[in-house]
Amino acid sequence: MLAPITIGISIDDTMHFISHYAARDRQAVTTPKADDSFDCIIIGSGTAGATLARELSASGQKVLLLERGKYRPLKETVWTLASMFDEVKVADKLKDARVFTAGGSSAMYLAVMDEPPIDEFRALGIDLGTEYDEARRELPLGEMRDELLSPQAHRLKEAAIAAGYDWKKKLMLIDQSMCDGSYCYEAKWKALSYVDEAVRLGGKLQCQARVERVLIENGRAVGVECRIAGSPFGGRPARFHARKIIVSAGSLATPLILRNSGLPDVATKGYYVDPSSITFGRIPGLRGRDGFAGAFGTTLDDGTKLLDANAHKLPFYMFMIQFLRPMRVFSHAEHVGIMVKTHDAVGGSLSADGRYHKELDPAVFDKLTRGEDAARRILEHAGATGIFKSPLMTGGTFGTLRVGDDVDVRLETRIDDLHVCDGSLIPENGRVAPTLTLICLAKYLARTLTKQQQSNACRDEPRPEEAGASA
């Protein structure tokens, strides 16, 4: 992910952003009343939370979606990205990025997809096959057409194959019909579209709501307690009640909410962060242009992944400034890059005061070095010079909770009617680009809860003879 670095943007662009952003923020989107009660409250409007809100609202349930960030118009500008960006330390000298906005991290992702780890979830008692088939029918999922790939991506592909690597296209979640021959931010699928659809279907959205805990009565979740931003004293307190509570706040925030809600024994078995770096090089005379990063990649024998990192101009500028290479800002068209991402061992802990800590195993750095050597060989085959690598980053933090320990196959905790659905549940042996998996997992939980509600409604309906007697 990108750190929030300020670089120049035009006055016209800035003023357009301010006026548009303010207008959308002033909208009374669907703010709930304090005395409202719901069938379901979803904490977090990222990929999983947005999908849940959409599916449950479509089934006729009364849904409240709580989001810590604001509702923003998604524009790919420095100001926009910086305004929603947050970091959490997850290991020594390693931070993970979070995005606080309606729609969550899909506002800032590459749109690279992996197939869900169907077999790994099935071994845990969760079958996502139906949900995956449904998602594939609904989403603009596929490999990028050659004409939409940048000259940088084509050059790397040729070099990787010449160097002996199995350089293949990746699945991307992009509506390619929106692209006019090059990169288009608006073409990337974003969870905000599902948030908007949930609201159109009758769901309620409360932004700038920082959830502090889930309310528990007699061993059952009955609501949430949060603070709504807007007060100079840390926000006004608010409580909302529902029959079901789903925590989809992300793999770092969800365990904290659960602990604050009376589940101190969650998140006790470690997590994984998948350290990564980017190796860049310059090819003099290359006439590159903006393109979709992540369109190609390969996996080495030890599981280390190499991924096309030919970012378009804005993230490239931010990278070069962040990595103290400011003079390269002006030669985007001649630069190529490869991300190296490797698996670390599950470990680390969440302290009583809510801090994550982990020491990376030395074997991780050995794998990174081998991956970076492979990236350098490919870049050299492409004719690149001035090759350098970025500082260590993280490819995301996942697996903080466990199916079978922290939740059951209905994704329910030991507290009745309290469920979890987000990246905290992606198992160690199912490490993938998470978006498609989260959509499937959310569809699975939504279907489970809808069936449960329908079953309860049938039991509550009076039998015909009882209805006649009442009449």
GROMACS .gro file of C-alpha atoms in nm:
model
  471
    1MET     CA    1   0.000   0.000   0.000
    2LEU     CA    2   0.102   0.361  -0.038
    3ALA     CA    3   0.202   0.597   0.240
    4PRO     CA    4   0.025   0.934   0.244
    5ILE     CA    5   0.276   1.161   0.072
    6THR     CA    6   0.183   1.511  -0.036
    7ILE     CA    7   0.285   1.619  -0.385
    8GLY     CA    8   0.152   1.899  -0.601
    9ILE     CA    9  -0.186   1.887  -0.770
   10SER     CA   10  -0.351   2.160  -0.969
   11ILE     CA   11  -0.571   2.429  -0.812
   12ASP     CA   12  -0.856   2.338  -1.047
   13ASP     CA   13  -0.836   1.972  -0.945
   14THR     CA   14  -0.819   2.068  -0.578
   15MET     CA   15  -1.121   2.301  -0.594
   16HIS     CA   16  -1.323   2.045  -0.789
   17PHE     CA   17  -1.241   1.786  -0.525
   18ILE     CA   18  -1.332   2.015  -0.234
   19SER     CA   19  -1.670   2.116  -0.378
   20HIS     CA   20  -1.763   1.763  -0.485
   21TYR     CA   21  -1.642   1.606  -0.162
   22ALA     CA   22  -1.826   1.859   0.055
   23ALA     CA   23  -2.149   1.815  -0.138
   24ARG     CA   24  -2.146   1.437  -0.097
   25ASP     CA   25  -2.050   1.461   0.271
   26ARG     CA   26  -2.344   1.692   0.341
   27GLN     CA   27  -2.591   1.444   0.201
   28ALA     CA   28  -2.810   1.280   0.463
   29VAL     CA   29  -2.729   0.944   0.309
   30THR     CA   30  -2.956   0.724   0.525
   31THR     CA   31  -2.861   0.820   0.878
   32PRO     CA   32  -3.055   0.600   1.126
   33LYS     CA   33  -3.238   0.724   1.431
   34ALA     CA   34  -3.102   0.633   1.772
   35ASP     CA   35  -3.419   0.441   1.861
   36ASP     CA   36  -3.423   0.237   1.539
   37SER     CA   37  -3.382  -0.139   1.568
   38PHE     CA   38  -3.266  -0.368   1.288
   39ASP     CA   39  -3.256  -0.727   1.177
   40CYS     CA   40  -2.882  -0.697   1.129
   41ILE     CA   41  -2.603  -0.452   1.210
   42ILE     CA   42  -2.284  -0.482   1.004
   43ILE     CA   43  -1.969  -0.321   1.142
   44GLY     CA   44  -1.747  -0.216   0.850
   45SER     CA   45  -1.838  -0.136   0.489
   46GLY     CA   46  -1.536  -0.289   0.314
   47THR     CA   47  -1.565  -0.574   0.066
   48ALA     CA   48  -1.723  -0.824   0.306
   49GLY     CA   49  -1.944  -0.575   0.490
   50ALA     CA   50  -2.069  -0.412   0.170
   51THR     CA   51  -2.150  -0.749   0.014
   52LEU     CA   52  -2.337  -0.857   0.327
   53ALA     CA   53  -2.535  -0.532   0.333
   54ARG     CA   54  -2.630  -0.575  -0.032
   55GLU     CA   55  -2.731  -0.940  -0.001
   56LEU     CA   56  -2.924  -0.903   0.325
   57SER     CA   57  -3.103  -0.587   0.209
   58ALA     CA   58  -3.202  -0.766  -0.111
   59SER     CA   59  -3.356  -1.045   0.099
   60GLY     CA   60  -3.581  -0.793   0.271
   61GLN     CA   61  -3.395  -0.763   0.599
   62LYS     CA   62  -3.362  -0.432   0.781
   63VAL     CA   63  -2.988  -0.360   0.775
   64LEU     CA   64  -2.769  -0.096   0.938
   65LEU     CA   65  -2.416  -0.058   0.800
   66LEU     CA   66  -2.168   0.122   1.028
   67GLU     CA   67  -1.853   0.272   0.874
   68ARG     CA   68  -1.567   0.437   1.061
   69GLY     CA   69  -1.469   0.657   0.767
   70LYS     CA   70  -1.659   0.909   0.561
   71TYR     CA   71  -1.862   0.867   0.246
   72ARG     CA   72  -1.625   1.004  -0.017
   73PRO     CA   73  -1.642   1.041  -0.392
   74LEU     CA   74  -1.369   0.804  -0.505
   75LYS     CA   75  -1.122   1.010  -0.705
   76GLU     CA   76  -0.765   0.894  -0.755
   77THR     CA   77  -0.588   1.205  -0.627
   78VAL     CA   78  -0.319   1.247  -0.363
   79TRP     CA   79  -0.560   1.435  -0.139
   80THR     CA   80  -0.827   1.166  -0.162
   81LEU     CA   81  -0.587   0.879  -0.095
   82ALA     CA   82  -0.417   1.054   0.195
   83SER     CA   83  -0.747   1.149   0.357
   84MET     CA   84  -0.858   0.786   0.397
   85PHE     CA   85  -0.523   0.619   0.470
   86ASP     CA   86  -0.419   0.471   0.806
   87GLU     CA   87  -0.134   0.246   0.923
   88VAL     CA   88  -0.095  -0.007   1.204
   89LYS     CA   89   0.232  -0.162   1.318
   90VAL     CA   90   0.208  -0.540   1.273
   91ALA     CA   91   0.574  -0.649   1.299
   92ASP     CA   92   0.914  -0.503   1.371
   93LYS     CA   93   0.965  -0.210   1.129
   94LEU     CA   94   0.661  -0.321   0.931
   95LYS     CA   95   0.324  -0.149   0.912
   96ASP     CA   96   0.003  -0.253   0.744
   97ALA     CA   97  -0.226  -0.011   0.566
   98ARG     CA   98  -0.597   0.039   0.627
   99VAL     CA   99  -0.847   0.251   0.438
  100PHE     CA  100  -1.118   0.437   0.629
  101THR     CA  101  -1.393   0.521   0.381
  102ALA     CA  102  -1.725   0.380   0.268
  103GLY     CA  103  -1.626   0.079   0.058
  104GLY     CA  104  -1.298   0.022   0.243
  105SER     CA  105  -0.970  -0.084   0.088
  106SER     CA  106  -1.114  -0.146  -0.259
  107ALA     CA  107  -1.080   0.232  -0.304
  108MET     CA  108  -0.701   0.185  -0.322
  109TYR     CA  109  -0.635  -0.168  -0.448
  110LEU     CA  110  -0.485  -0.312  -0.767
  111ALA     CA  111  -0.797  -0.518  -0.852
  112VAL     CA  112  -0.582  -0.832  -0.885
  113MET     CA  113  -0.785  -1.145  -0.809
  114ASP     CA  114  -0.708  -1.500  -0.705
  115GLU     CA  115  -0.961  -1.779  -0.700
  116PRO     CA  116  -1.095  -1.842  -0.349
  117PRO     CA  117  -0.930  -2.127  -0.154
  118ILE     CA  118  -1.239  -2.345  -0.196
  119ASP     CA  119  -1.073  -2.669  -0.075
  120GLU     CA  120  -0.923  -2.505   0.234
  121PHE     CA  121  -1.259  -2.364   0.343
  122ARG     CA  122  -1.436  -2.690   0.260
  123ALA     CA  123  -1.196  -2.870   0.494
  124LEU     CA  124  -1.317  -2.631   0.765
  125GLY     CA  125  -1.681  -2.718   0.692
  126ILE     CA  126  -1.757  -2.415   0.473
  127ASP     CA  127  -1.849  -2.473   0.107
  128LEU     CA  128  -1.809  -2.158  -0.104
  129GLY     CA  129  -1.862  -2.330  -0.440
  130THR     CA  130  -2.212  -2.193  -0.502
  131GLU     CA  131  -2.110  -1.844  -0.394
  132TYR     CA  132  -1.806  -1.848  -0.622
  133ASP     CA  133  -2.016  -1.949  -0.922
  134GLU     CA  134  -2.260  -1.669  -0.841
  135ALA     CA  135  -1.982  -1.412  -0.799
  136ARG     CA  136  -1.829  -1.504  -1.134
  137ARG     CA  137  -2.163  -1.443  -1.304
  138GLU     CA  138  -2.210  -1.104  -1.138
  139LEU     CA  139  -1.862  -0.951  -1.146
  140PRO     CA  140  -1.645  -0.820  -1.432
  141LEU     CA  141  -1.379  -1.084  -1.368
  142GLY     CA  142  -1.122  -1.184  -1.628
  143GLU     CA  143  -0.774  -1.145  -1.772
  144MET     CA  144  -0.683  -0.810  -1.924
  145ARG     CA  145  -0.702  -0.781  -2.301
  146ASP     CA  146  -0.363  -0.732  -2.464
  147GLU     CA  147  -0.455  -0.390  -2.603
  148LEU     CA  148  -0.520  -0.260  -2.250
  149LEU     CA  149  -0.177  -0.363  -2.124
  150SER     CA  150   0.094  -0.099  -2.110
  151PRO     CA  151   0.420  -0.122  -2.309
  152GLN     CA  152   0.593  -0.173  -1.971
  153ALA     CA  153   0.380  -0.481  -1.901
  154HIS     CA  154   0.446  -0.624  -2.248
  155ARG     CA  155   0.821  -0.562  -2.213
  156LEU     CA  156   0.830  -0.740  -1.876
  157LYS     CA  157   0.633  -1.034  -2.011
  158GLU     CA  158   0.878  -1.085  -2.296
  159ALA     CA  159   1.174  -1.052  -2.059
  160ALA     CA  160   1.032  -1.291  -1.800
  161ILE     CA  161   0.962  -1.561  -2.059
  162ALA     CA  162   1.310  -1.511  -2.208
  163ALA     CA  163   1.456  -1.552  -1.859
  164GLY     CA  164   1.273  -1.883  -1.817
  165TYR     CA  165   0.980  -1.780  -1.594
  166ASP     CA  166   0.619  -1.888  -1.640
  167TRP     CA  167   0.483  -1.534  -1.665
  168LYS     CA  168   0.104  -1.558  -1.686
  169LYS     CA  169  -0.191  -1.322  -1.688
  170LYS     CA  170  -0.377  -1.271  -1.360
  171LEU     CA  171  -0.750  -1.241  -1.306
  172MET     CA  172  -0.856  -0.878  -1.263
  173LEU     CA  173  -1.178  -0.731  -1.128
  174ILE     CA  174  -1.210  -0.462  -1.392
  175ASP     CA  175  -1.490  -0.363  -1.628
  176GLN     CA  176  -1.276  -0.348  -1.940
  177SER     CA  177  -1.561  -0.199  -2.144
  178MET     CA  178  -1.502   0.127  -1.953
  179CYS     CA  179  -1.137   0.149  -2.061
  180ASP     CA  180  -1.054   0.360  -2.364
  181GLY     CA  181  -0.733   0.180  -2.454
  182SER     CA  182  -0.550   0.250  -2.126
  183TYR     CA  183  -0.572   0.265  -1.747
  184CYS     CA  184  -0.905   0.375  -1.597
  185TYR     CA  185  -0.953   0.398  -1.220
  186GLU     CA  186  -1.332   0.403  -1.253
  187ALA     CA  187  -1.323   0.065  -1.429
  188LYS     CA  188  -1.204  -0.115  -1.115
  189TRP     CA  189  -1.481  -0.282  -0.916
  190LYS     CA  190  -1.524  -0.116  -0.578
  191ALA     CA  191  -1.722  -0.220  -0.272
  192LEU     CA  192  -1.877   0.128  -0.265
  193SER     CA  193  -2.105   0.016  -0.548
  194TYR     CA  194  -2.245  -0.254  -0.317
  195VAL     CA  195  -2.284  -0.002  -0.034
  196ASP     CA  196  -2.486   0.222  -0.266
  197GLU     CA  197  -2.695  -0.072  -0.383
  198ALA     CA  198  -2.769  -0.176  -0.025
  199VAL     CA  199  -2.892   0.178   0.049
  200ARG     CA  200  -3.112   0.176  -0.262
  201LEU     CA  201  -3.261  -0.151  -0.137
  202GLY     CA  202  -3.354   0.008   0.195
  203GLY     CA  203  -3.041  -0.042   0.405
  204LYS     CA  204  -2.922   0.233   0.638
  205LEU     CA  205  -2.567   0.370   0.633
  206GLN     CA  206  -2.405   0.553   0.924
  207CYS     CA  207  -2.059   0.686   0.846
  208GLN     CA  208  -1.798   0.820   1.088
  209ALA     CA  209  -1.917   0.565   1.344
  210ARG     CA  210  -1.633   0.419   1.552
  211VAL     CA  211  -1.767   0.104   1.716
  212GLU     CA  212  -1.637   0.047   2.067
  213ARG     CA  213  -1.809  -0.276   2.161
  214VAL     CA  214  -2.094  -0.514   2.091
  215LEU     CA  215  -2.372  -0.512   2.352
  216ILE     CA  216  -2.426  -0.854   2.512
  217GLU     CA  217  -2.727  -0.957   2.716
  218ASN     CA  218  -2.771  -1.309   2.860
  219GLY     CA  219  -2.504  -1.449   2.629
  220ARG     CA  220  -2.658  -1.297   2.317
  221ALA     CA  221  -2.551  -1.002   2.101
  222VAL     CA  222  -2.825  -0.739   2.096
  223GLY     CA  223  -2.661  -0.422   1.963
  224VAL     CA  224  -2.353  -0.205   1.936
  225GLU     CA  225  -2.214   0.093   2.116
  226CYS     CA  226  -2.025   0.350   1.910
  227ARG     CA  227  -1.925   0.712   1.885
  228ILE     CA  228  -2.038   0.925   1.592
  229ALA     CA  229  -1.783   1.185   1.483
  230GLY     CA  230  -1.880   1.550   1.480
  231SER     CA  231  -1.835   1.652   1.840
  232PRO     CA  232  -1.519   1.830   1.963
  233PHE     CA  233  -1.514   1.587   2.256
  234GLY     CA  234  -1.448   1.266   2.064
  235GLY     CA  235  -1.791   1.222   1.910
  236ARG     CA  236  -2.137   1.166   2.048
  237PRO     CA  237  -2.219   0.824   2.193
  238ALA     CA  238  -2.483   0.614   2.019
  239ARG     CA  239  -2.638   0.271   2.060
  240PHE     CA  240  -2.816   0.067   1.797
  241HIS     CA  241  -2.995  -0.265   1.845
  242ALA     CA  242  -3.046  -0.564   1.617
  243ARG     CA  243  -3.119  -0.935   1.616
  244LYS     CA  244  -2.782  -1.013   1.454
  245ILE     CA  245  -2.445  -0.839   1.475
  246ILE     CA  246  -2.174  -0.901   1.215
  247VAL     CA  247  -1.823  -0.769   1.270
  248SER     CA  248  -1.658  -0.698   0.933
  249ALA     CA  249  -1.416  -0.432   1.051
  250GLY     CA  250  -1.104  -0.593   0.902
  251SER     CA  251  -0.849  -0.842   1.029
  252LEU     CA  252  -0.682  -0.587   1.257
  253ALA     CA  253  -0.987  -0.411   1.404
  254THR     CA  254  -1.226  -0.705   1.440
  255PRO     CA  255  -1.027  -0.886   1.716
  256LEU     CA  256  -1.011  -0.561   1.916
  257ILE     CA  257  -1.388  -0.513   1.896
  258LEU     CA  258  -1.445  -0.875   2.002
  259ARG     CA  259  -1.211  -0.840   2.298
  260ASN     CA  260  -1.379  -0.519   2.407
  261SER     CA  261  -1.710  -0.703   2.386
  262GLY     CA  262  -1.618  -0.973   2.637
  263LEU     CA  263  -1.426  -1.226   2.425
  264PRO     CA  264  -1.071  -1.197   2.565
  265ASP     CA  265  -0.961  -1.535   2.430
  266VAL     CA  266  -0.988  -1.450   2.057
  267ALA     CA  267  -0.686  -1.386   1.833
  268THR     CA  268  -0.448  -1.596   2.042
  269LYS     CA  269  -0.288  -1.811   1.769
  270GLY     CA  270  -0.097  -1.555   1.566
  271TYR     CA  271  -0.141  -1.416   1.215
  272TYR     CA  272   0.047  -1.373   0.888
  273VAL     CA  273   0.159  -1.060   0.701
  274ASP     CA  274   0.333  -1.176   0.378
  275PRO     CA  275   0.625  -0.926   0.351
  276SER     CA  276   0.693  -0.776   0.010
  277SER     CA  277   0.913  -0.531  -0.180
  278ILE     CA  278   0.924  -0.379  -0.529
  279THR     CA  279   1.228  -0.389  -0.756
  280PHE     CA  280   1.241  -0.106  -1.011
  281GLY     CA  281   1.458  -0.044  -1.314
  282ARG     CA  282   1.480   0.209  -1.596
  283ILE     CA  283   1.480   0.119  -1.966
  284PRO     CA  284   1.615   0.420  -2.160
  285GLY     CA  285   1.399   0.500  -2.460
  286LEU     CA  286   1.098   0.296  -2.349
  287ARG     CA  287   0.776   0.479  -2.434
  288GLY     CA  288   0.548   0.357  -2.161
  289ARG     CA  289   0.207   0.481  -2.051
  290ASP     CA  290  -0.039   0.431  -1.770
  291GLY     CA  291  -0.158   0.074  -1.724
  292PHE     CA  292  -0.305  -0.168  -1.474
  293ALA     CA  293  -0.042  -0.304  -1.235
  294GLY     CA  294  -0.067  -0.670  -1.139
  295ALA     CA  295  -0.184  -0.796  -1.478
  296PHE     CA  296   0.094  -1.061  -1.493
  297GLY     CA  297   0.283  -1.272  -1.244
  298THR     CA  298   0.446  -1.601  -1.154
  299THR     CA  299   0.511  -1.817  -0.848
  300LEU     CA  300   0.860  -1.948  -0.768
  301ASP     CA  301   0.932  -2.296  -0.636
  302ASP     CA  302   0.939  -2.179  -0.273
  303GLY     CA  303   0.600  -2.008  -0.302
  304THR     CA  304   0.738  -1.657  -0.347
  305LYS     CA  305   0.527  -1.457  -0.591
  306LEU     CA  306   0.644  -1.208  -0.852
  307LEU     CA  307   0.388  -0.960  -0.979
  308ASP     CA  308   0.396  -0.694  -1.249
  309ALA     CA  309   0.422  -0.364  -1.056
  310ASN     CA  310   0.402  -0.122  -1.348
  311ALA     CA  311   0.193   0.134  -1.165
  312HIS     CA  312   0.035   0.431  -1.336
  313LYS     CA  313   0.172   0.780  -1.278
  314LEU     CA  314   0.020   0.878  -0.943
  315PRO     CA  315   0.136   0.580  -0.733
  316PHE     CA  316   0.467   0.580  -0.925
  317TYR     CA  317   0.528   0.944  -0.826
  318MET     CA  318   0.443   0.864  -0.466
  319PHE     CA  319   0.669   0.559  -0.467
  320MET     CA  320   0.967   0.751  -0.603
  321ILE     CA  321   0.931   1.027  -0.344
  322GLN     CA  322   0.873   0.777  -0.064
  323PHE     CA  323   1.179   0.576  -0.169
  324LEU     CA  324   1.395   0.890  -0.190
  325ARG     CA  325   1.432   0.878  -0.569
  326PRO     CA  326   1.275   1.215  -0.658
  327MET     CA  327   1.462   1.257  -0.988
  328ARG     CA  328   1.293   0.945  -1.123
  329VAL     CA  329   0.951   1.105  -1.089
  330PHE     CA  330   0.998   1.258  -1.433
  331SER     CA  331   1.075   0.928  -1.612
  332HIS     CA  332   0.766   0.719  -1.544
  333ALA     CA  333   0.745   0.611  -1.910
  334GLU     CA  334   1.086   0.444  -1.891
  335HIS     CA  335   1.041   0.256  -1.564
  336VAL     CA  336   0.936  -0.103  -1.503
  337GLY     CA  337   0.879  -0.274  -1.171
  338ILE     CA  338   0.824  -0.617  -1.017
  339MET     CA  339   0.668  -0.680  -0.676
  340VAL     CA  340   0.817  -0.966  -0.474
  341LYS     CA  341   0.583  -1.117  -0.214
  342THR     CA  342   0.661  -1.411   0.009
  343HIS     CA  343   0.489  -1.607   0.286
  344ASP     CA  344   0.590  -1.570   0.648
  345ALA     CA  345   0.512  -1.818   0.923
  346VAL     CA  346   0.203  -1.767   1.136
  347GLY     CA  347   0.298  -1.612   1.467
  348GLY     CA  348   0.292  -1.296   1.670
  349SER     CA  349   0.038  -1.181   1.923
  350LEU     CA  350  -0.219  -0.920   2.011
  351SER     CA  351  -0.135  -0.766   2.348
  352ALA     CA  352  -0.385  -0.683   2.620
  353ASP     CA  353  -0.356  -0.313   2.531
  354GLY     CA  354  -0.450  -0.381   2.167
  355ARG     CA  355  -0.108  -0.377   1.999
  356TYR     CA  356   0.013  -0.627   1.743
  357HIS     CA  357   0.365  -0.761   1.765
  358LYS     CA  358   0.557  -1.008   1.552
  359GLU     CA  359   0.917  -1.093   1.469
  360LEU     CA  360   0.976  -1.214   1.115
  361ASP     CA  361   1.162  -1.541   1.075
  362PRO     CA  362   1.505  -1.511   0.904
  363ALA     CA  363   1.382  -1.760   0.642
  364VAL     CA  364   1.144  -1.489   0.516
  365PHE     CA  365   1.436  -1.262   0.430
  366ASP     CA  366   1.614  -1.547   0.249
  367LYS     CA  367   1.305  -1.603   0.032
  368LEU     CA  368   1.272  -1.231  -0.033
  369THR     CA  369   1.635  -1.217  -0.143
  370ARG     CA  370   1.585  -1.505  -0.386
  371GLY     CA  371   1.271  -1.340  -0.520
  372GLU     CA  372   1.446  -1.005  -0.560
  373ASP     CA  373   1.731  -1.178  -0.746
  374ALA     CA  374   1.475  -1.328  -0.984
  375ALA     CA  375   1.312  -0.987  -1.033
  376ARG     CA  376   1.652  -0.835  -1.110
  377ARG     CA  377   1.724  -1.104  -1.370
  378ILE     CA  378   1.394  -1.030  -1.545
  379LEU     CA  379   1.458  -0.656  -1.539
  380GLU     CA  380   1.807  -0.706  -1.680
  381HIS     CA  381   1.662  -0.921  -1.960
  382ALA     CA  382   1.426  -0.629  -2.030
  383GLY     CA  383   1.726  -0.397  -2.068
  384ALA     CA  384   1.678  -0.210  -1.740
  385THR     CA  385   1.955  -0.020  -1.566
  386GLY     CA  386   1.971   0.169  -1.235
  387ILE     CA  387   1.791  -0.118  -1.063
  388PHE     CA  388   1.696  -0.072  -0.698
  389LYS     CA  389   1.453  -0.224  -0.450
  390SER     CA  390   1.204  -0.059  -0.217
  391PRO     CA  391   1.198  -0.089   0.162
  392LEU     CA  392   1.002  -0.379   0.309
  393MET     CA  393   0.623  -0.354   0.292
  394THR     CA  394   0.338  -0.587   0.379
  395GLY     CA  395   0.096  -0.752   0.142
  396GLY     CA  396  -0.176  -0.740   0.408
  397THR     CA  397  -0.240  -0.887   0.751
  398PHE     CA  398  -0.479  -1.182   0.768
  399GLY     CA  399  -0.569  -1.490   0.970
  400THR     CA  400  -0.601  -1.318   1.307
  401LEU     CA  401  -0.903  -1.540   1.387
  402ARG     CA  402  -0.976  -1.908   1.323
  403VAL     CA  403  -1.276  -2.098   1.193
  404GLY     CA  404  -1.329  -2.376   1.446
  405ASP     CA  405  -1.177  -2.181   1.735
  406ASP     CA  406  -1.308  -1.824   1.728
  407VAL     CA  407  -1.613  -1.888   1.507
  408ASP     CA  408  -1.806  -2.194   1.390
  409VAL     CA  409  -1.910  -2.289   1.036
  410ARG     CA  410  -2.189  -2.028   1.054
  411LEU     CA  411  -1.914  -1.773   1.129
  412GLU     CA  412  -2.076  -1.726   1.471
  413THR     CA  413  -1.874  -1.666   1.786
  414ARG     CA  414  -1.954  -1.833   2.118
  415ILE     CA  415  -2.182  -1.534   2.176
  416ASP     CA  416  -2.516  -1.612   2.013
  417ASP     CA  417  -2.604  -1.391   1.714
  418LEU     CA  418  -2.253  -1.240   1.698
  419HIS     CA  419  -2.082  -1.324   1.369
  420VAL     CA  420  -1.753  -1.237   1.197
  421CYS     CA  421  -1.694  -1.200   0.824
  422ASP     CA  422  -1.372  -1.044   0.693
  423GLY     CA  423  -1.005  -1.115   0.619
  424SER     CA  424  -0.940  -1.223   0.977
  425LEU     CA  425  -1.085  -1.565   0.880
  426ILE     CA  426  -0.874  -1.637   0.569
  427PRO     CA  427  -0.673  -1.947   0.666
  428GLU     CA  428  -0.296  -1.972   0.649
  429ASN     CA  429  -0.304  -2.235   0.373
  430GLY     CA  430  -0.548  -2.025   0.171
  431ARG     CA  431  -0.340  -1.710   0.122
  432VAL     CA  432  -0.470  -1.532  -0.184
  433ALA     CA  433  -0.550  -1.182  -0.304
  434PRO     CA  434  -0.851  -1.153  -0.072
  435THR     CA  435  -1.126  -0.958  -0.250
  436LEU     CA  436  -1.298  -1.244  -0.432
  437THR     CA  437  -1.272  -1.471  -0.127
  438LEU     CA  438  -1.433  -1.203   0.092
  439ILE     CA  439  -1.720  -1.155  -0.153
  440CYS     CA  440  -1.784  -1.531  -0.151
  441LEU     CA  441  -1.756  -1.558   0.228
  442ALA     CA  442  -2.002  -1.269   0.270
  443LYS     CA  443  -2.248  -1.427   0.028
  444TYR     CA  444  -2.218  -1.753   0.221
  445LEU     CA  445  -2.295  -1.584   0.554
  446ALA     CA  446  -2.579  -1.380   0.404
  447ARG     CA  447  -2.737  -1.696   0.265
  448THR     CA  448  -2.693  -1.872   0.601
  449LEU     CA  449  -2.856  -1.587   0.794
  450THR     CA  450  -3.141  -1.549   0.544
  451LYS     CA  451  -3.225  -1.920   0.567
  452GLN     CA  452  -3.213  -1.896   0.944
  453GLN     CA  453  -3.446  -1.597   0.949
  454GLN     CA  454  -3.690  -1.766   0.710
  455SER     CA  455  -3.688  -2.078   0.926
  456ASN     CA  456  -3.757  -1.875   1.239
  457ALA     CA  457  -4.038  -1.688   1.064
  458CYS     CA  458  -4.202  -2.017   0.965
  459ARG     CA  459  -4.188  -2.141   1.322
  460ASP     CA  460  -4.340  -1.816   1.449
  461GLU     CA  461  -4.634  -1.822   1.205
  462PRO     CA  462  -4.960  -1.951   1.359
  463ARG     CA  463  -5.097  -2.276   1.222
  464PRO     CA  464  -5.417  -2.241   1.012
  465GLU     CA  465  -5.644  -2.371   1.288
  466GLU     CA  466  -5.485  -2.126   1.536
  467ALA     CA  467  -5.532  -1.836   1.297
  468GLY     CA  468  -5.896  -1.933   1.250
  469ALA     CA  469  -5.952  -1.955   1.625
  470SER     CA  470  -5.804  -1.609   1.671
  471ALA     CA  471  -6.033  -1.469   1.407
   0.00000   0.00000   0.00000
